[in-house]
Coordinates of C-alpha atoms in Angstrom, one line a residue:
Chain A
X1 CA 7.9 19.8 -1.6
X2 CA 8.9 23.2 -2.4
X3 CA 8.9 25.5 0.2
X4 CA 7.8 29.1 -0.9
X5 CA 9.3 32.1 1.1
X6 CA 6.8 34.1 2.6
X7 CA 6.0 37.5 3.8
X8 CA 6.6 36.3 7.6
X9 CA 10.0 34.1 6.9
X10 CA 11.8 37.7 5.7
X11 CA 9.6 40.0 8.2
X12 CA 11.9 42.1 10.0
X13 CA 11.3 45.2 8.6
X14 CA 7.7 44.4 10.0
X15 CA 6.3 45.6 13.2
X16 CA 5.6 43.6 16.1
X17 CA 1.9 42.2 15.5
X18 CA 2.9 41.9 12.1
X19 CA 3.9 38.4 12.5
X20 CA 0.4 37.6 14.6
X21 CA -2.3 39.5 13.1
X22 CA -4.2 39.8 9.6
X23 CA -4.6 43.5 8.7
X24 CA -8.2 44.1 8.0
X25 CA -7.7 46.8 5.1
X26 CA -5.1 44.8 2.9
X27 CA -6.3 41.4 3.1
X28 CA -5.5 41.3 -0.6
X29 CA -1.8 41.3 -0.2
X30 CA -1.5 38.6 2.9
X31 CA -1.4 35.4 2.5
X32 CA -3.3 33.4 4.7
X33 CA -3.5 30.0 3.5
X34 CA -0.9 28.2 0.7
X35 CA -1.1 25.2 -0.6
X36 CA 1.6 22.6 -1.2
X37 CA 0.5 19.2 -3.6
X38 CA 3.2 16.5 -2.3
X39 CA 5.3 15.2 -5.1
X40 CA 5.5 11.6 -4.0
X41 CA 1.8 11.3 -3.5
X42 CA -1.2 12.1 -5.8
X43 CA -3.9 12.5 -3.6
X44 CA -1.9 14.2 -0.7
X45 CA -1.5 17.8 0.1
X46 CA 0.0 20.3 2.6
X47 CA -1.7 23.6 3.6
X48 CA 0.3 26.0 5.3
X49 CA -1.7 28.8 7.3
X50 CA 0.1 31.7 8.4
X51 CA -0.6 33.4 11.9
X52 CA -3.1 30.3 12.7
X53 CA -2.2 27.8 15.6
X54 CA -3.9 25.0 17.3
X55 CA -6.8 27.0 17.4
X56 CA -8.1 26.0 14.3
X57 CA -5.5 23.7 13.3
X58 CA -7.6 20.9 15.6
X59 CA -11.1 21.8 14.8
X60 CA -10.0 21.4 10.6
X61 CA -8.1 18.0 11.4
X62 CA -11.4 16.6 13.4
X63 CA -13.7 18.0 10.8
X64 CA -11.7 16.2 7.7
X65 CA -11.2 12.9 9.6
X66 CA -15.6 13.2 9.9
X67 CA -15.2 12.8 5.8
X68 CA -14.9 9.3 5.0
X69 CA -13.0 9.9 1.5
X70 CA -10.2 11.3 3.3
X71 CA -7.6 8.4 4.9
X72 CA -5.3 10.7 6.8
X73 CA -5.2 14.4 8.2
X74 CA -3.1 15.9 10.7
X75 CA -1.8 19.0 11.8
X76 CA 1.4 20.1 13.5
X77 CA 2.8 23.9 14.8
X78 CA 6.2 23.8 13.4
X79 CA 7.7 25.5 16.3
X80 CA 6.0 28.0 19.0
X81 CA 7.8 30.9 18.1
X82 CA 6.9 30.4 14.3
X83 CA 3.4 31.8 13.6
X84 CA 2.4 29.0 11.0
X85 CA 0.0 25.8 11.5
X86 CA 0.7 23.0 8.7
X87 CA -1.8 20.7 8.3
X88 CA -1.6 17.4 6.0
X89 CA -4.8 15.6 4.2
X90 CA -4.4 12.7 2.1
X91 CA -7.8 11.6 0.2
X92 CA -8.9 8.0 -1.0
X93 CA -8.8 9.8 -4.6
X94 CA -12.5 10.3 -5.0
X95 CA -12.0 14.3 -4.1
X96 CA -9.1 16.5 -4.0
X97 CA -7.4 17.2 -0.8
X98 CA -8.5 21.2 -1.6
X99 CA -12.0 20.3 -2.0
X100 CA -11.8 18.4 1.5
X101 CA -10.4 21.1 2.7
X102 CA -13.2 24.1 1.7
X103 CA -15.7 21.7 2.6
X104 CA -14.0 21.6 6.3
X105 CA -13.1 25.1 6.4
X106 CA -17.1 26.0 5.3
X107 CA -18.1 23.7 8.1
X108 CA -16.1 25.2 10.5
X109 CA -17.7 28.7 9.4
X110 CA -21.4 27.0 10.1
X111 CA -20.0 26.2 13.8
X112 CA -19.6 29.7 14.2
X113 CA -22.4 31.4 12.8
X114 CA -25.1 33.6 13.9
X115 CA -27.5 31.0 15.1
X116 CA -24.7 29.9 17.4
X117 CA -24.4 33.3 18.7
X118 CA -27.9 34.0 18.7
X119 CA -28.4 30.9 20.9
X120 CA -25.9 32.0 23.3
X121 CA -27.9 35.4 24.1
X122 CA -30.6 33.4 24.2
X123 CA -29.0 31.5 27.0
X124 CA -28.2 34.5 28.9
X125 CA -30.9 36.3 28.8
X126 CA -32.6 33.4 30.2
X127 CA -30.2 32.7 33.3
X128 CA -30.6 36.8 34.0
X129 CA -34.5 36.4 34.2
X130 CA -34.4 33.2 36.4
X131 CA -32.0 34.8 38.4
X132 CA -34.2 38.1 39.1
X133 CA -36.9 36.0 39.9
X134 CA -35.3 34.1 42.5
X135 CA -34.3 37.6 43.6
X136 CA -37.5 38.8 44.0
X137 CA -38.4 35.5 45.7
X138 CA -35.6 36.1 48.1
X139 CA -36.6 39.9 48.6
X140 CA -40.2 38.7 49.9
X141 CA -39.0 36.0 52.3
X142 CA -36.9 39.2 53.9
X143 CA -39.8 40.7 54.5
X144 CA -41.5 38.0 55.8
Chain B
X1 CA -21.9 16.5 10.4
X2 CA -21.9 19.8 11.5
X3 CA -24.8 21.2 10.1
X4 CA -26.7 18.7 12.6
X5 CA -23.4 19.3 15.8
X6 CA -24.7 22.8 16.8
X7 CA -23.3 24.1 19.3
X8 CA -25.9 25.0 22.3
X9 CA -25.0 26.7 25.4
X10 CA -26.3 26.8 29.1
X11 CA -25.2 28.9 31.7
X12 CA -24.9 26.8 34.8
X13 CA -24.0 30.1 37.1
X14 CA -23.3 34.0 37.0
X15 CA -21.5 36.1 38.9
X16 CA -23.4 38.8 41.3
X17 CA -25.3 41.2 39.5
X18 CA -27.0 43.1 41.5
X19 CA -26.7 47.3 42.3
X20 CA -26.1 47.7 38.7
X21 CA -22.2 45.7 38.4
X22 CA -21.3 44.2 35.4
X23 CA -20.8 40.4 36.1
X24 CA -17.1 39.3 36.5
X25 CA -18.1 35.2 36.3
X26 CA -19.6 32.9 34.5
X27 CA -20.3 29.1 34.2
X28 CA -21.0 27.9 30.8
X29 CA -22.0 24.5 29.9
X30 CA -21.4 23.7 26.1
X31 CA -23.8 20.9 24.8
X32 CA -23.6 18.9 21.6
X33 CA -19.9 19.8 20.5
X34 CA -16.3 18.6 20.5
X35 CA -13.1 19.5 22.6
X36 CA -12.2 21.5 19.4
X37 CA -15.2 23.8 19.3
X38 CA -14.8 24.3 23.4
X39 CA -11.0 24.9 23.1
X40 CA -10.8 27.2 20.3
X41 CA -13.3 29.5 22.3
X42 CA -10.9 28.9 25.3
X43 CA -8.0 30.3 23.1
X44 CA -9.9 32.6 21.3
X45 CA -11.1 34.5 24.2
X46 CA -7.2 34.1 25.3
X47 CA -5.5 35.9 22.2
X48 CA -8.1 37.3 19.8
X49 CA -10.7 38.6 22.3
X50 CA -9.6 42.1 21.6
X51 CA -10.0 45.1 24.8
X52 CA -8.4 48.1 25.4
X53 CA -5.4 48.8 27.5
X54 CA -3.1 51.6 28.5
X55 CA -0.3 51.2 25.6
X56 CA 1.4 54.5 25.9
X57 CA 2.4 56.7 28.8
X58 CA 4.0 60.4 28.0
X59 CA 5.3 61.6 31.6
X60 CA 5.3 65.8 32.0
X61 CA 6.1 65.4 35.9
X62 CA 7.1 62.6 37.6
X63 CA 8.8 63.6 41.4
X64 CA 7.2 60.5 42.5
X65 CA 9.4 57.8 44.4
X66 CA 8.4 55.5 41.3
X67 CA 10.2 55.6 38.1
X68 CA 8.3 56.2 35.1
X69 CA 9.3 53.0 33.1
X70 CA 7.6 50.9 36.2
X71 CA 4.6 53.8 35.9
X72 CA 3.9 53.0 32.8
X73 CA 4.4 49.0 33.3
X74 CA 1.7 49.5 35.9
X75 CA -0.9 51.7 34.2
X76 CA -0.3 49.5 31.5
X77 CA -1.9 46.4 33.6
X78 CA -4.5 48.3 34.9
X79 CA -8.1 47.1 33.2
X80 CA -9.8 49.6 31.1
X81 CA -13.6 48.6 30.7
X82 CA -14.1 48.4 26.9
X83 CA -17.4 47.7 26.6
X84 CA -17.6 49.8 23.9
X85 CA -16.2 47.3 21.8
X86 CA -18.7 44.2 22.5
X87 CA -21.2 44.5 19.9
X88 CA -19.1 46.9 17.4
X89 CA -15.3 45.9 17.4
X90 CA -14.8 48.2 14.9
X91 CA -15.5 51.4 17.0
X92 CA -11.9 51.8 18.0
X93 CA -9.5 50.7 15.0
X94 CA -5.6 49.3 15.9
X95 CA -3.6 51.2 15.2
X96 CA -1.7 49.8 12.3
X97 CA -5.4 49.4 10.9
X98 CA -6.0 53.4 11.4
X99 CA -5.2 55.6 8.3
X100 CA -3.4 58.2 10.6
X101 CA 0.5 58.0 11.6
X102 CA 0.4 58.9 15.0
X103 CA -2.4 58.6 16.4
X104 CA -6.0 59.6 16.4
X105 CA -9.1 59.7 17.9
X106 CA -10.7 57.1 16.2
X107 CA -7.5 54.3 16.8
X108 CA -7.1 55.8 20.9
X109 CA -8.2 57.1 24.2
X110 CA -6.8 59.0 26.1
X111 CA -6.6 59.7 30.1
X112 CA -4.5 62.0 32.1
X113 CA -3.5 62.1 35.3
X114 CA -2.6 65.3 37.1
X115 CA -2.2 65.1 41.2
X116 CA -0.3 66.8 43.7
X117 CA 0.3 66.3 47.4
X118 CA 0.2 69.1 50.0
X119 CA -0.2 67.0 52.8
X120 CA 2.7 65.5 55.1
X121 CA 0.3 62.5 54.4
X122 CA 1.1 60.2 51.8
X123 CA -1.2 60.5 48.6
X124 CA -2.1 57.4 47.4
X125 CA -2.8 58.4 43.1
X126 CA -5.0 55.6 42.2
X127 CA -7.3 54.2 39.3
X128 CA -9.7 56.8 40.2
X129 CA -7.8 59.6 39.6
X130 CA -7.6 58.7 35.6
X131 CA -9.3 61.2 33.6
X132 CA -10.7 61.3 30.5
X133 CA -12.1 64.6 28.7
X134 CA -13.8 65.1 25.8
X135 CA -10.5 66.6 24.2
X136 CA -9.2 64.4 21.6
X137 CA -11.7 61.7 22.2
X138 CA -14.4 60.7 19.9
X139 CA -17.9 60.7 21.4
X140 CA -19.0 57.6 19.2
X141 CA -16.9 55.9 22.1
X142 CA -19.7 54.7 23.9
X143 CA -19.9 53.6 26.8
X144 CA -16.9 55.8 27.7
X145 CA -13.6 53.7 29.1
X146 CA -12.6 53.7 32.4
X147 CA -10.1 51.4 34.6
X148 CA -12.3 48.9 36.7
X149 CA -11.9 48.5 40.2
X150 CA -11.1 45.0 41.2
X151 CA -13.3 43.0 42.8
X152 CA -13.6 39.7 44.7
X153 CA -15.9 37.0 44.1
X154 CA -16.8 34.9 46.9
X155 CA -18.3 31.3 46.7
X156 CA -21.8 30.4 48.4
X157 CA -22.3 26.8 48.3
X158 CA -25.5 25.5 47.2
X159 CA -26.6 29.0 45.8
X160 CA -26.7 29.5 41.9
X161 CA -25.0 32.6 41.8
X162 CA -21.8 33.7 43.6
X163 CA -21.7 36.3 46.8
X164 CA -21.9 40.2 45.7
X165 CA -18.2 40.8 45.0
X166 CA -16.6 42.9 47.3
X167 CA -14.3 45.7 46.3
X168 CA -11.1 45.7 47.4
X169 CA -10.8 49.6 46.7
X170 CA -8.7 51.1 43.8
X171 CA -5.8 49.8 42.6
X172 CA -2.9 52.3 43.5
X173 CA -0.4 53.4 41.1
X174 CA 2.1 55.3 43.3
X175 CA 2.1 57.3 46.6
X176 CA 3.4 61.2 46.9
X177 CA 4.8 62.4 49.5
X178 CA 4.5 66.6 50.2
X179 CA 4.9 68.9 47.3
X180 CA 5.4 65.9 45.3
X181 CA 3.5 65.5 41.9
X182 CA 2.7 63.5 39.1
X183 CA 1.5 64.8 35.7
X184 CA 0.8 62.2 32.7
X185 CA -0.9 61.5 29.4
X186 CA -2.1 57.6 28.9
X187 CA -3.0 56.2 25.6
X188 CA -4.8 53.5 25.9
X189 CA -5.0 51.7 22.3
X190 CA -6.9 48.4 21.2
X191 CA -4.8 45.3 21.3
X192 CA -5.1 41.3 21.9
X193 CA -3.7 38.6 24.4
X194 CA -1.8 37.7 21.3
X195 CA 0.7 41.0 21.5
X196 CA 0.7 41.5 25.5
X197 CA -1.2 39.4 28.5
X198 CA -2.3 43.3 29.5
X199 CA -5.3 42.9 26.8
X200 CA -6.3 39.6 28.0
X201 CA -9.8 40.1 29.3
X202 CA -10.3 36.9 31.1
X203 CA -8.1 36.4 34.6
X204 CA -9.0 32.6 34.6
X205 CA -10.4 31.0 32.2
X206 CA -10.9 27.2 32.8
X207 CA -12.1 23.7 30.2
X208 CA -13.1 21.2 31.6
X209 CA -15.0 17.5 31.1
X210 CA -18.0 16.7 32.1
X211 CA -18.5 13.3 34.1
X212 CA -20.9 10.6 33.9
X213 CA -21.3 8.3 36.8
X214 CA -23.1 5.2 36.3
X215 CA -24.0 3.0 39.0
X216 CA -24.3 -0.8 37.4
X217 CA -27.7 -2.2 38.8
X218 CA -26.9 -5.8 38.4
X219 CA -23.9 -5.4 40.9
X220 CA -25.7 -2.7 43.1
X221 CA -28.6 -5.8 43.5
X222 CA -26.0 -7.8 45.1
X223 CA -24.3 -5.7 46.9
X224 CA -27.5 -4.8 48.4
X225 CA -27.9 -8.3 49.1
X226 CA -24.7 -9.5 50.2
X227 CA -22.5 -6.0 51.9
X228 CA -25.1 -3.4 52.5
X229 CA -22.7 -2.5 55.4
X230 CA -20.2 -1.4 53.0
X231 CA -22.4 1.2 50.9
X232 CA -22.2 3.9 53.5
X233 CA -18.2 3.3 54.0
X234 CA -18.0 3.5 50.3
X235 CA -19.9 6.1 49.2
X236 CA -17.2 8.0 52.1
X237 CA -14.7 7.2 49.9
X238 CA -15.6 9.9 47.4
X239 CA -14.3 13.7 48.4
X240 CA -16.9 15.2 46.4
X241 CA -19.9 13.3 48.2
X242 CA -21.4 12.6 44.4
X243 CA -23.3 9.6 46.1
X244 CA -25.8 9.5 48.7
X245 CA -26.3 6.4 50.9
X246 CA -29.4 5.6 52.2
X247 CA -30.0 2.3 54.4
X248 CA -31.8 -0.4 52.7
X249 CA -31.9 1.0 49.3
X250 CA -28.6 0.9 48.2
X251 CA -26.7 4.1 47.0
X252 CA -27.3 6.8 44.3
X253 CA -25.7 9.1 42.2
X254 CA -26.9 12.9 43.8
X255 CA -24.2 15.4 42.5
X256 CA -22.4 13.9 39.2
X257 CA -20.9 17.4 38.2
X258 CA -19.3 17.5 40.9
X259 CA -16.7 14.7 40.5
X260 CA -13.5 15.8 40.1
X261 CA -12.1 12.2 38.4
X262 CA -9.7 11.3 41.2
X263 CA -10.9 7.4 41.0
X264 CA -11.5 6.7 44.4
X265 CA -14.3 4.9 43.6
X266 CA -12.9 2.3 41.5
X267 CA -9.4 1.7 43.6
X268 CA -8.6 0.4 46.6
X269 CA -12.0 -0.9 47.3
X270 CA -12.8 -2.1 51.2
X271 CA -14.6 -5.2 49.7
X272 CA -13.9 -7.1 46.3
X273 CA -17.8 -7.7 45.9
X274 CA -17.8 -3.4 45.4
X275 CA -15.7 -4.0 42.4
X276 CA -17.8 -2.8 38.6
X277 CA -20.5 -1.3 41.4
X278 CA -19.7 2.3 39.2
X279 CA -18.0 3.5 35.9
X280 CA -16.7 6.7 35.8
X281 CA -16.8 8.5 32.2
X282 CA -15.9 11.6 30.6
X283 CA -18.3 13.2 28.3
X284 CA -17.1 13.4 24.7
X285 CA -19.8 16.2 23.6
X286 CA -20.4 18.2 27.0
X287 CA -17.5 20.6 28.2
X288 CA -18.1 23.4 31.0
X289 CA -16.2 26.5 30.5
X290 CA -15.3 28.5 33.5
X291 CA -14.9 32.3 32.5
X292 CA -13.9 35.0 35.4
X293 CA -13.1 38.3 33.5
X294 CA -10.6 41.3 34.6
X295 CA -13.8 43.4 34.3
X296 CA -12.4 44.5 31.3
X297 CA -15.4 42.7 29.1
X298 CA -18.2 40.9 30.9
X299 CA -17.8 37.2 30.3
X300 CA -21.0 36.6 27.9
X301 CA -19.4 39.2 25.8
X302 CA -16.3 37.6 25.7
X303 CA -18.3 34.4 24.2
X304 CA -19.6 36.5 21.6
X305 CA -17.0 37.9 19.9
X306 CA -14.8 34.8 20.6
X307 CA -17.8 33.1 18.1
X308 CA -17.9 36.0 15.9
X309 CA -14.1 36.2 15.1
X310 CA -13.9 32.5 15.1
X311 CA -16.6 32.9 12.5
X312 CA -14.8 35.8 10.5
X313 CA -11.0 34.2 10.3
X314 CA -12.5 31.5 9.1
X315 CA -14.4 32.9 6.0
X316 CA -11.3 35.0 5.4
X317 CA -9.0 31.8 5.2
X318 CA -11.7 30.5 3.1
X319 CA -12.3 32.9 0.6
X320 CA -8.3 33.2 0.3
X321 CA -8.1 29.2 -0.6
X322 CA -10.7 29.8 -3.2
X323 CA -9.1 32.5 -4.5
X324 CA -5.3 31.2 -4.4
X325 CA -7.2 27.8 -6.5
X326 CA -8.4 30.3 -8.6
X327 CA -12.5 29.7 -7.8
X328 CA -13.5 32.8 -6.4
X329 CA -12.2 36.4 -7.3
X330 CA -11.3 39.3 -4.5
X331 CA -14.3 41.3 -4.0
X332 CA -11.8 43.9 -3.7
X333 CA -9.3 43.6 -6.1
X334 CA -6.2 45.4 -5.6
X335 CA -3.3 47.0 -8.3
X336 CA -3.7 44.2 -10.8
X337 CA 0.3 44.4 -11.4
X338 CA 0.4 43.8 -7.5
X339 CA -1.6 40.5 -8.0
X340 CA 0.1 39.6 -11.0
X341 CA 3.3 39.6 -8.7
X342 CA 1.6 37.6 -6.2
X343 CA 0.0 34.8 -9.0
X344 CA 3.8 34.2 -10.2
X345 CA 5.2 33.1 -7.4
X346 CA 2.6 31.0 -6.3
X347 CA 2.6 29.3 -9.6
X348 CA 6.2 28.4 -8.7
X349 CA 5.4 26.9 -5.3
X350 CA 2.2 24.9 -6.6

C-alpha cells in the first residue's frame, strides 16, 4: 500500500487546531478522506480520514458490517496523538469497497438529519410543559 | 437499516427551571439506536460542541498579589454563556475562519475589567465585575455573553426534576488589598473541547446501558411454592431495591432503571432453588445520557448542535469521497491549477 504524504504528516508550519479542525472556507484544498485499494486484494480497500477519530470511525464500521456484501470492516486510530482514523472494508465482490462506503457514509448522514433533531425539540418542549403543569399542580396544593 | 433505526429521544429529567435559570441538567433517554449513535453524541458534545471562552488576556495594571499568567489561566476557565451560538454557530467565526488578522468583532468579544481597592478590606474582583460595552462588539451578538455563576444542583429523590440549584456566589479571580488595582482586556474567542478543556460545555457528561430485569415465572411458581421465606431476604440482596416483595405473591420488578448491574442477584444466592429466578440484561438499543453543563450551553442545546455537526462532517466527508472518485464536482471550485496539483498526486497514491 502506498502511503501518500499529507498536509498533516509535514504540518509544522501550521497552527495549533490546524491538525484537529476542517476550515470552513477552504474545504477545497483539505483533504478529508483518501482512499487506498490494497494491492494483494481485489475487493479490499483502506480509507484514511484525517482529523476523524472513534467518533465516527465506530458508527461507519457498524453501519458496513449491517451490508451483507461486505465480509470484513474495521477501524483502528493509529496512535492518539495522530489525528487520522483508518478504516478497512473488504466486499464479497458484488460492490466496490467505495460504494460500501458512500452508502455508509449517506446513512450515517440520515442518522443525523433534521427529523432527528426536530424530534429532539419535540421531546423537550414536551418535558418543559409536563413539568409547568406539575408546577402549577404543586403551586395550588401550597395554597391549600 | 437506518432509514427504519431513527433515533428518538425522551427526556427522563431536567434540571430546575424555575425564576427564569437556564437548566444546567438533563436526563436523556435514547431509544431505537446503537452504542455508536449514543457515543458519538457523547464525544461530540466533548470536542466539537463549540462555546466561547476567554482566549486572550492583555494586562494594563496588575498590583494584584496574583501574577498575570495565572490571571489569565483563571479567566480563561471561567464559563462565558454562549447562547448566542445555539441555533446560529456561525454568529461568531474562529478565528482562523475570520478574514481579518488580528482580530475583529465579528471572530471576538471582548470584556474588561477595571477595579480598585480603597478599602483596608480585601476586594474580592470576581465574575461579576467583567464588563462588556458596546465598543468593539457586534450587536448581532445576541444574547450578549457573560460568565455564569456556578451553581449547585441538588438531588430530590422520587421527584422528576432536581432541587432549584443554589448559587454558590461568584467565582473570584483575585483579591486587592488597599490602593491595589487591576486593569484588563479579555478576549474571549470561539473554540472546541478539541483545542482546550476551557470550551468544553458539559462538566459531566455520562453513557450509560439500560437494564432489563426479567423475573422467570416458571421458577418464581416454585419458589413461591417451595421458599417463600426467602423472597423477602432476597429481594434485600439488591442495593438498588429494584424488587418489591410482597407476602404470598412472590416478588416483582418495581424500579428496573435503577439497577446499577452489580449482580447480586444472580451470586451468592441464600438458597440454590433461587437460582435462574432473574436474568439481568443490558439493552442493546436504549442508552441514557446524563448531561450536566458548565452553564456555558444549556444541555438540550448541546444535543442539537452535537446532531447538527455530526450531520455536517459527515456530508463534507461525503461529498469529498465523491469528489476524490471523481463522481461529484466542488460546488465551489477553486484555482483549477491548484486542483490540478491536488488530482496528481492522488493519482499517484490510488
Amino acid at each position: 500500500m502506498s502511503m501518500q504524504k499529507t498536509n498533516i504528516e509535514h504540518s509544522l508550519d501550521y497552527d495549533r487546531q490546524d491538525i484537529y479542525v476542517y476550515p470552513v472556507d477552504n474545504l477545497d484544498y483539505e483533504v478529508l478522506v483518501e482512499m487506498n485499494k490494497s494491492e494483494k486484494h481485489t475487493h479490499m480497500a483502506m480509507f484514511r480520514f484525517f482529523k476523524e477519530d472513534s467518533t465516527i470511525g465506530c458508527i461507519i464500521r457498524d453501519l458496513l458490517l449491517e451490508n451483507p456484501h461486505i465480509t470484513f470492516a474495521g477501524y483502528r486510530v493509529p496512535h492518539p496523538l495522530q489525528p487520522e482514523l483508518q478504516v478497512q472494508v473488504q466486499t464479497d465482490g458484488s460492490i466496490s469497497p467505495e460504494d460500501a462506503m458512500i452508502e455508509a457514509l449517506e446513512d450515517m448522514a440520515q442518522m443525523f438529519n433534521e427529523n432527528v433533531e426536530s424530534q429532539f425539540a419535540a421531546a423537550y418542549d414536551q418535558k418543559m410543559e409536563d413539568l409547568r403543569k406539575s408546577a402549577v399542580t404543586h403551586v395550588g396544593d401550597v395554597d391549600m | 437499516m437506518p432509514g427504519e433505526n431513527t433515533t428518538t429521544f425522551q427526556i427522563e429529567q431536567l434540571g430546575d427551571t424555575t425564576n427564569g435559570q437556564p437548566n444546567n441538567y438533563m436526563s436523556i433517554r435514547l431509544k431505537n439506536t446503537s452504542l455508536a449513535v449514543a457515543s458519538a453524541i457523547r464525544r461530540t458534545i466533548l470536542a466539537d460542541v463549540p462555546t466561547l471562552a476567554v482566549d486572550d488576556v492583555i494586562i494594563q495594571e496588575n498590583t494584584s498579589p496574583i501574577d498575570d499568567e495565572i490571571l489569565a489561566l483563571r479567566l480563561g476557565l471561567i464559563p462565558l454563556a454562549s447562547g448566542a451560538l445555539a441555533d446560529n454557530m456561525n454568529r461568531l467565526k474562529f478565528t482562523w475562519d475570520c478574514d481579518c488578522s488580528s482580530g475583529c468583532e465579528k471572530c471576538r468579544y471582548i470584556f474588561t475589567v477595571d477595579q480598585e481597592s480603597n478599602t483596608l478590606e480585601p476586594l474580592s474582583v470576581t465574575q461579576d465585575h467583567f464588563q462588556s460595552g458596546d465598543a468593539g462588539n457586534s450587536p448581532d451578538i445576541d444574547p450578549k455573553p457573560f460568565p455564569v455563576a456556578p451553581r449547585v444542583l441538588r438531588w430530590r429523590e422520587g421527584v422528576d426534576c432536581h432541587e432549584p440549584a443554589v448559587s454558590e456566589g461568584p467565582i473570584v479571580i483575585t483579591k486587592l488589598g488597599k490602593k491595589q488595582r487591576l486593569k484588563l482586556t479579555c478576549y474571549a474567542r470561539k473554540g472546541t473541547g478539541k483545542l482546550h478543556a476551557k470550551w468544553i460545555p458539559a462538566s459531566n457528561i455520562a453513557l450509560r446501558r439500560v437494564p432489563v430485569i426479567k423475573l422467570n415465572p416458571e421458577t418464581l411458581t416454585d419458589v413461591v411454592r417451595q421458599c417463600p421465606e426467602q423472597l423477602e431476604a432476597y429481594a434485600e440482596l439488591c442495593p438498588r431495591d429494584v424488587f418489591t416483595c410482597s407476602i404470598g405473591e412472590g416478588i416483582e420488578v418495581t424500579d428496573e432503571a435503577a439497577c446499577i448491574f452489580c449482580m447480586n442477584c444472580l451470586a451468592d444466592l441464600p438458597d440454590a432453588r433461587l437460582n435462574n429466578l432473574v436474568s439481568v440484561d443490558m439493552s442493546t438499543t436504549e442508552f441514557i445520557l446524563d448531561i450536566e453543563g458548565t452553564g456555558a450551553l444549556t444541555p438540550d442545546q448541546m444535543v442539537q448542535m452535537a446532531i447538527r455537526i455530526m450531520h455536517e462532517k459527515t456530508n463534507a466527508i461525503k461529498t469529498d469521497l465523491l469528489v476524490r472518485l471523481g463522481r461529484q464536482e466542488r460546488h465551489d471550485s477553486p484555482d483549477p491549477d491548484e486542483m490540478n496539483d491536488y488530482g496528481d498526486g492522488l493519482d499517484e497514491a490510488w
